[in-house]
Amino acid sequence: MSARPTIADIARECGVSQSTVSRALRDHPSISEARKRSIRTAAENLGFESRISARTLRGEGSKLVACVVPSLSHPFMSCLIERLEAEGALQGYHLMVANSGGSPNAEKTIVKGLIARQVDGVFFIPSSFESSAFRLCGSVLPTVVVTLQSPEWPSIGTSHEEGGRLVAEHFMESGRTSCLLIGPHDDEKFRGFDAYLDSRKVAGFRVERLVADGWDEGLTATVQANLLENYDARSIRRFDCIFGNNDLAALGALHALQDLGIAVPAGIAVCGFDDSPWARVSRPALSSVAQPVSLMVRSAFALLQRLMTGETIPPGERSYSLKPHLVVRDSTYLGK
């Protein structure tokens, strides 16, 4: 056995699953009192108490929740963490933040630590819903996905497809006819954009894609460089609007257009997604799809608290999709 006992060690000692051990240590109502006592006794005998508080072993909870994010430098993530921390303080919880960098391997390390620490609950933005670390976390600890939505998991997310539809509608109403989409190859926002065009049976509206992905400020420079490498001041004019899948990508496009001497929005309109603080302070100010962060955070905490008390959440109350709205600023607004 390792020098530092783990949840897995306790599970082997008691002949139960790691999930059962975790629930017993959190005084979950689905575990019998006899089983809880035997598991806590085994934990103490193995020296597991040295790694978590005696309060947790008594089933009183740690009052500690964690948030696993793919980036700490992404402006939207910073805003989300700030709101989660504030809401947690109101509810009497401390928030621990872990940065996965969007790496499945990093997620594994983080989740192992959270299980060992026996946090009361976890907010998770996984690299994928198929991530083995995310699925382990969801099976052992009360876990709520934030910003993304899936009927399979407790989750609170914004409808990214609706956000894409809002941008397409705005560009169409502004008389735009040719758009460059910048982001991952398969993005829900772009599916929404395409769906709007299909629903309106729009003829002659041209759409092209520039693949770019990332979670930190490096994405802005990458998009800027890619545009300058692939287009000049003449060829870029075959587009009259650009939609970045987040504000970082959109700002990269804005910078490239400025380098090429293209007027924004008179020549080409630019729109982002997330309505981050950077969108408000850029010049020109960036139009962007805003996510209802405050509502998302309150709803996520309410759902996590239900899970932490052991409540069985009905399927219709496990997953919520929130509506975004478009904030129109100078980067797309031509005025009257």
Tab-separated table of C-alpha atoms in Angstrom, residues 10-257:
chain	number	residue	atom	x	y	z
A	10	ILE	CA	-10.157	2.361	1.503
A	11	ALA	CA	-12.360	0.835	-1.206
A	12	ARG	CA	-10.107	-2.231	-1.428
A	13	GLU	CA	-9.990	-2.570	2.354
A	14	CYS	CA	-13.785	-2.498	2.603
A	15	GLY	CA	-14.543	-4.390	-0.592
A	16	VAL	CA	-16.627	-1.578	-2.063
A	17	SER	CA	-16.333	0.894	-4.942
A	18	GLN	CA	-14.559	4.252	-4.757
A	19	SER	CA	-17.921	5.905	-5.333
A	20	THR	CA	-19.345	4.176	-2.242
A	21	VAL	CA	-16.380	5.320	-0.138
A	22	SER	CA	-16.759	8.895	-1.335
A	23	ARG	CA	-20.480	8.950	-0.575
A	24	ALA	CA	-19.965	7.384	2.845
A	25	LEU	CA	-17.389	9.993	3.817
A	26	ARG	CA	-19.820	12.713	2.757
A	27	ASP	CA	-22.660	11.150	4.782
A	28	HIS	CA	-24.679	10.469	1.624
A	29	PRO	CA	-28.179	9.166	2.502
A	30	SER	CA	-27.923	6.335	-0.039
A	31	ILE	CA	-25.285	4.612	2.138
A	32	SER	CA	-26.419	2.720	5.240
A	33	GLU	CA	-25.235	3.898	8.648
A	34	ALA	CA	-23.472	0.583	9.248
A	35	ARG	CA	-21.557	0.873	5.982
A	36	LYS	CA	-20.644	4.499	6.734
A	37	ARG	CA	-19.224	3.510	10.128
A	38	SER	CA	-17.145	0.687	8.673
A	39	ILE	CA	-15.760	2.904	5.913
A	40	ARG	CA	-14.910	5.757	8.293
A	41	THR	CA	-13.234	3.300	10.645
A	42	ALA	CA	-11.173	1.893	7.776
A	43	ALA	CA	-10.240	5.425	6.687
A	44	GLU	CA	-9.016	6.305	10.161
A	45	ASN	CA	-7.122	3.006	10.542
A	46	LEU	CA	-5.361	3.580	7.229
A	47	GLY	CA	-4.357	7.098	8.228
A	48	PHE	CA	-6.578	8.739	5.654
A	49	GLU	CA	-7.625	11.317	8.249
A	50	SER	CA	-4.236	12.969	7.890
A	51	ARG	CA	-5.175	13.917	4.339
A	52	ILE	CA	-8.629	15.353	5.020
A	53	SER	CA	-10.199	17.012	7.987
A	54	ALA	CA	-11.682	15.042	10.862
A	55	ARG	CA	-14.785	17.079	10.219
A	56	THR	CA	-15.183	15.424	6.818
A	57	LEU	CA	-14.706	11.958	8.315
A	58	ARG	CA	-17.521	12.737	10.730
A	59	GLY	CA	-19.711	13.414	7.696
A	60	GLU	CA	-20.049	17.155	8.296
A	61	GLY	CA	-18.687	18.204	4.910
A	62	SER	CA	-15.647	20.277	4.037
A	63	LYS	CA	-17.580	23.382	2.863
A	64	LEU	CA	-15.173	23.300	-0.060
A	65	VAL	CA	-16.252	23.116	-3.696
A	66	ALA	CA	-13.986	23.008	-6.724
A	67	CYS	CA	-14.158	24.415	-10.225
A	68	VAL	CA	-12.201	22.740	-13.034
A	69	VAL	CA	-11.668	25.079	-15.992
A	70	PRO	CA	-9.693	24.781	-19.255
A	71	SER	CA	-8.019	28.179	-18.799
A	72	LEU	CA	-7.413	30.816	-16.160
A	73	SER	CA	-6.416	33.522	-18.640
A	74	HIS	CA	-9.548	33.330	-20.800
A	75	PRO	CA	-11.528	36.481	-19.886
A	76	PHE	CA	-14.872	34.677	-19.767
A	77	MET	CA	-13.460	32.004	-17.447
A	78	SER	CA	-12.085	34.675	-15.137
A	79	CYS	CA	-15.522	36.268	-14.946
A	80	LEU	CA	-17.178	32.899	-14.316
A	81	ILE	CA	-14.761	32.025	-11.504
A	82	GLU	CA	-15.279	35.419	-9.887
A	83	ARG	CA	-19.061	34.930	-9.886
A	84	LEU	CA	-18.785	31.347	-8.583
A	85	GLU	CA	-16.533	32.505	-5.769
A	86	ALA	CA	-18.944	35.275	-4.798
A	87	GLU	CA	-21.974	32.969	-4.885
A	88	GLY	CA	-20.066	30.352	-2.907
A	89	ALA	CA	-19.255	32.879	-0.208
A	90	LEU	CA	-22.951	33.737	0.084
A	91	GLN	CA	-23.721	30.029	0.493
A	92	GLY	CA	-20.915	29.478	3.022
A	93	TYR	CA	-18.543	27.633	0.678
A	94	HIS	CA	-14.921	28.158	-0.267
A	95	LEU	CA	-14.028	27.738	-3.947
A	96	MET	CA	-10.926	25.882	-5.114
A	97	VAL	CA	-9.968	26.463	-8.763
A	98	ALA	CA	-8.036	23.988	-10.922
A	99	ASN	CA	-6.763	24.722	-14.438
A	100	SER	CA	-6.762	21.708	-16.769
A	101	GLY	CA	-5.522	23.591	-19.820
A	102	GLY	CA	-8.097	21.550	-21.723
A	103	SER	CA	-5.854	18.490	-21.307
A	104	PRO	CA	-7.444	15.094	-20.522
A	105	ASN	CA	-4.245	14.040	-18.718
A	106	ALA	CA	-4.334	17.144	-16.538
A	107	GLU	CA	-7.991	16.436	-15.803
A	108	LYS	CA	-7.033	12.976	-14.508
A	109	THR	CA	-4.497	14.434	-12.083
A	110	ILE	CA	-6.933	17.096	-10.909
A	111	VAL	CA	-9.817	14.672	-10.375
A	112	LYS	CA	-7.635	12.282	-8.370
A	113	GLY	CA	-6.717	15.195	-6.117
A	114	LEU	CA	-10.327	16.301	-5.698
A	115	ILE	CA	-11.409	12.786	-4.753
A	116	ALA	CA	-8.570	12.485	-2.250
A	117	ARG	CA	-9.414	15.913	-0.835
A	118	GLN	CA	-13.093	14.927	-0.623
A	119	VAL	CA	-14.447	18.255	-1.766
A	120	ASP	CA	-18.195	18.592	-1.287
A	121	GLY	CA	-18.877	19.183	-4.969
A	122	VAL	CA	-17.371	20.123	-8.322
A	123	PHE	CA	-18.169	22.541	-11.127
A	124	PHE	CA	-16.577	21.141	-14.276
A	125	ILE	CA	-15.895	22.420	-17.790
A	126	PRO	CA	-14.581	19.189	-19.342
A	127	SER	CA	-12.372	18.834	-22.402
A	128	SER	CA	-15.061	16.432	-23.611
A	129	PHE	CA	-18.156	14.763	-22.224
A	130	GLU	CA	-16.330	11.518	-23.066
A	131	SER	CA	-13.350	12.434	-20.860
A	132	SER	CA	-12.639	9.497	-18.528
A	133	ALA	CA	-11.561	11.868	-15.756
A	134	PHE	CA	-14.774	13.857	-16.031
A	135	ARG	CA	-16.865	10.682	-15.949
A	136	LEU	CA	-14.962	9.443	-12.880
A	137	CYS	CA	-15.539	12.777	-11.156
A	138	GLY	CA	-19.248	12.632	-11.950
A	139	SER	CA	-19.544	9.104	-10.561
A	140	VAL	CA	-17.694	9.790	-7.299
A	141	LEU	CA	-18.405	13.434	-6.428
A	142	PRO	CA	-21.480	15.650	-6.896
A	143	THR	CA	-20.613	17.299	-10.209
A	144	VAL	CA	-22.306	19.969	-12.314
A	145	VAL	CA	-21.121	20.960	-15.780
A	146	VAL	CA	-21.150	24.714	-16.369
A	147	THR	CA	-21.228	26.636	-19.693
A	148	LEU	CA	-22.019	23.392	-21.546
A	149	GLN	CA	-25.286	21.481	-21.629
A	150	SER	CA	-25.920	17.751	-21.941
A	151	PRO	CA	-29.077	15.787	-21.106
A	152	GLU	CA	-26.850	12.997	-19.758
A	153	TRP	CA	-25.247	15.089	-16.999
A	154	PRO	CA	-26.310	17.664	-14.418
A	155	SER	CA	-25.452	20.749	-16.432
A	156	ILE	CA	-26.156	24.433	-16.899
A	157	GLY	CA	-25.153	25.935	-20.226
A	158	THR	CA	-25.930	28.630	-22.729
A	159	SER	CA	-27.489	27.648	-26.044
A	160	HIS	CA	-24.513	28.246	-28.315
A	161	GLU	CA	-26.602	27.402	-31.359
A	162	GLU	CA	-29.043	30.164	-30.441
A	163	GLY	CA	-26.090	32.535	-30.114
A	164	GLY	CA	-24.968	31.642	-33.625
A	165	ARG	CA	-28.471	32.265	-34.939
A	166	LEU	CA	-28.509	35.702	-33.328
A	167	VAL	CA	-25.274	36.669	-35.078
A	168	ALA	CA	-26.494	35.398	-38.458
A	169	GLU	CA	-29.737	37.329	-38.058
A	170	HIS	CA	-27.849	40.508	-37.136
A	171	PHE	CA	-25.542	40.243	-40.140
A	172	MET	CA	-28.447	39.542	-42.488
A	173	GLU	CA	-30.454	42.484	-41.191
A	174	SER	CA	-27.364	44.674	-41.648
A	175	GLY	CA	-27.198	43.731	-45.324
A	176	ARG	CA	-24.095	41.532	-45.060
A	177	THR	CA	-23.698	38.787	-47.655
A	178	SER	CA	-20.378	36.991	-47.062
A	179	CYS	CA	-19.044	35.763	-43.708
A	180	LEU	CA	-15.792	34.248	-42.460
A	181	LEU	CA	-16.327	32.008	-39.425
A	182	ILE	CA	-13.272	31.641	-37.156
A	183	GLY	CA	-13.140	28.813	-34.631
A	184	PRO	CA	-12.987	25.023	-34.223
A	185	HIS	CA	-13.976	22.853	-37.160
A	186	ASP	CA	-17.203	21.688	-35.489
A	187	ASP	CA	-18.698	24.393	-33.304
A	188	GLU	CA	-22.278	24.644	-32.026
A	189	LYS	CA	-22.287	28.391	-32.654
A	190	PHE	CA	-21.530	27.873	-36.327
A	191	ARG	CA	-24.184	25.176	-36.584
A	192	GLY	CA	-26.651	27.746	-35.296
A	193	PHE	CA	-25.360	30.307	-37.800
A	194	ASP	CA	-25.835	27.861	-40.682
A	195	ALA	CA	-29.238	26.774	-39.363
A	196	TYR	CA	-30.505	30.361	-39.463
A	197	LEU	CA	-29.426	30.755	-43.079
A	198	ASP	CA	-31.069	27.430	-43.969
A	199	SER	CA	-34.301	28.348	-42.189
A	200	ARG	CA	-34.524	31.593	-44.136
A	201	LYS	CA	-33.633	29.808	-47.370
A	202	VAL	CA	-31.038	32.504	-47.966
A	203	ALA	CA	-29.597	32.384	-51.483
A	204	GLY	CA	-26.203	33.835	-52.286
A	205	PHE	CA	-24.964	34.261	-48.710
A	206	ARG	CA	-21.411	32.915	-48.768
A	207	VAL	CA	-19.785	31.310	-45.716
A	208	GLU	CA	-16.152	30.233	-45.354
A	209	ARG	CA	-14.241	28.945	-42.335
A	210	LEU	CA	-10.833	29.554	-40.814
A	211	VAL	CA	-10.048	26.831	-38.279
A	212	ALA	CA	-8.581	28.137	-35.025
A	213	ASP	CA	-8.963	26.970	-31.458
A	214	GLY	CA	-7.672	27.904	-28.033
A	215	TRP	CA	-8.531	28.996	-24.523
A	216	ASP	CA	-6.005	31.729	-23.758
A	217	GLU	CA	-4.859	35.106	-25.029
A	218	GLY	CA	-2.485	33.398	-27.476
A	219	LEU	CA	-5.510	32.708	-29.671
A	220	THR	CA	-5.804	36.407	-30.519
A	221	ALA	CA	-2.257	36.563	-31.875
A	222	THR	CA	-2.697	33.232	-33.688
A	223	VAL	CA	-5.844	34.361	-35.495
A	224	GLN	CA	-4.257	37.692	-36.367
A	225	ALA	CA	-1.190	35.956	-37.841
A	226	ASN	CA	-3.264	33.384	-39.748
A	227	LEU	CA	-5.413	36.048	-41.359
A	228	LEU	CA	-2.399	38.126	-42.384
A	229	GLU	CA	-0.753	35.006	-43.816
A	230	ASN	CA	-3.791	33.936	-45.839
A	231	TYR	CA	-5.248	37.269	-46.937
A	232	ASP	CA	-4.132	40.676	-48.102
A	233	ALA	CA	-6.048	43.955	-48.146
A	234	ARG	CA	-7.701	42.971	-51.421
A	235	SER	CA	-8.557	39.296	-50.892
A	236	ILE	CA	-9.986	39.809	-47.394
A	237	ARG	CA	-12.635	42.076	-48.915
A	238	ARG	CA	-14.495	39.105	-50.314
A	239	PHE	CA	-15.990	38.985	-46.822
A	240	ASP	CA	-18.110	41.764	-45.390
A	241	CYS	CA	-18.471	40.195	-41.929
A	242	ILE	CA	-16.488	37.953	-39.564
A	243	PHE	CA	-17.800	35.864	-36.649
A	244	GLY	CA	-15.299	34.581	-34.081
A	245	ASN	CA	-16.412	31.676	-31.890
A	246	ASN	CA	-15.180	33.670	-28.887
A	247	ASP	CA	-14.031	37.217	-28.224
A	248	LEU	CA	-10.349	36.250	-28.368
A	249	ALA	CA	-10.735	35.007	-31.949
A	250	ALA	CA	-12.815	38.037	-32.914
A	251	LEU	CA	-10.211	40.414	-31.483
A	252	GLY	CA	-7.524	38.658	-33.519
A	253	ALA	CA	-9.614	39.330	-36.624
A	254	LEU	CA	-10.126	42.944	-35.584
A	255	HIS	CA	-6.373	43.458	-35.169
A	256	ALA	CA	-5.630	41.861	-38.558
A	257	LEU	CA	-8.167	44.097	-40.297
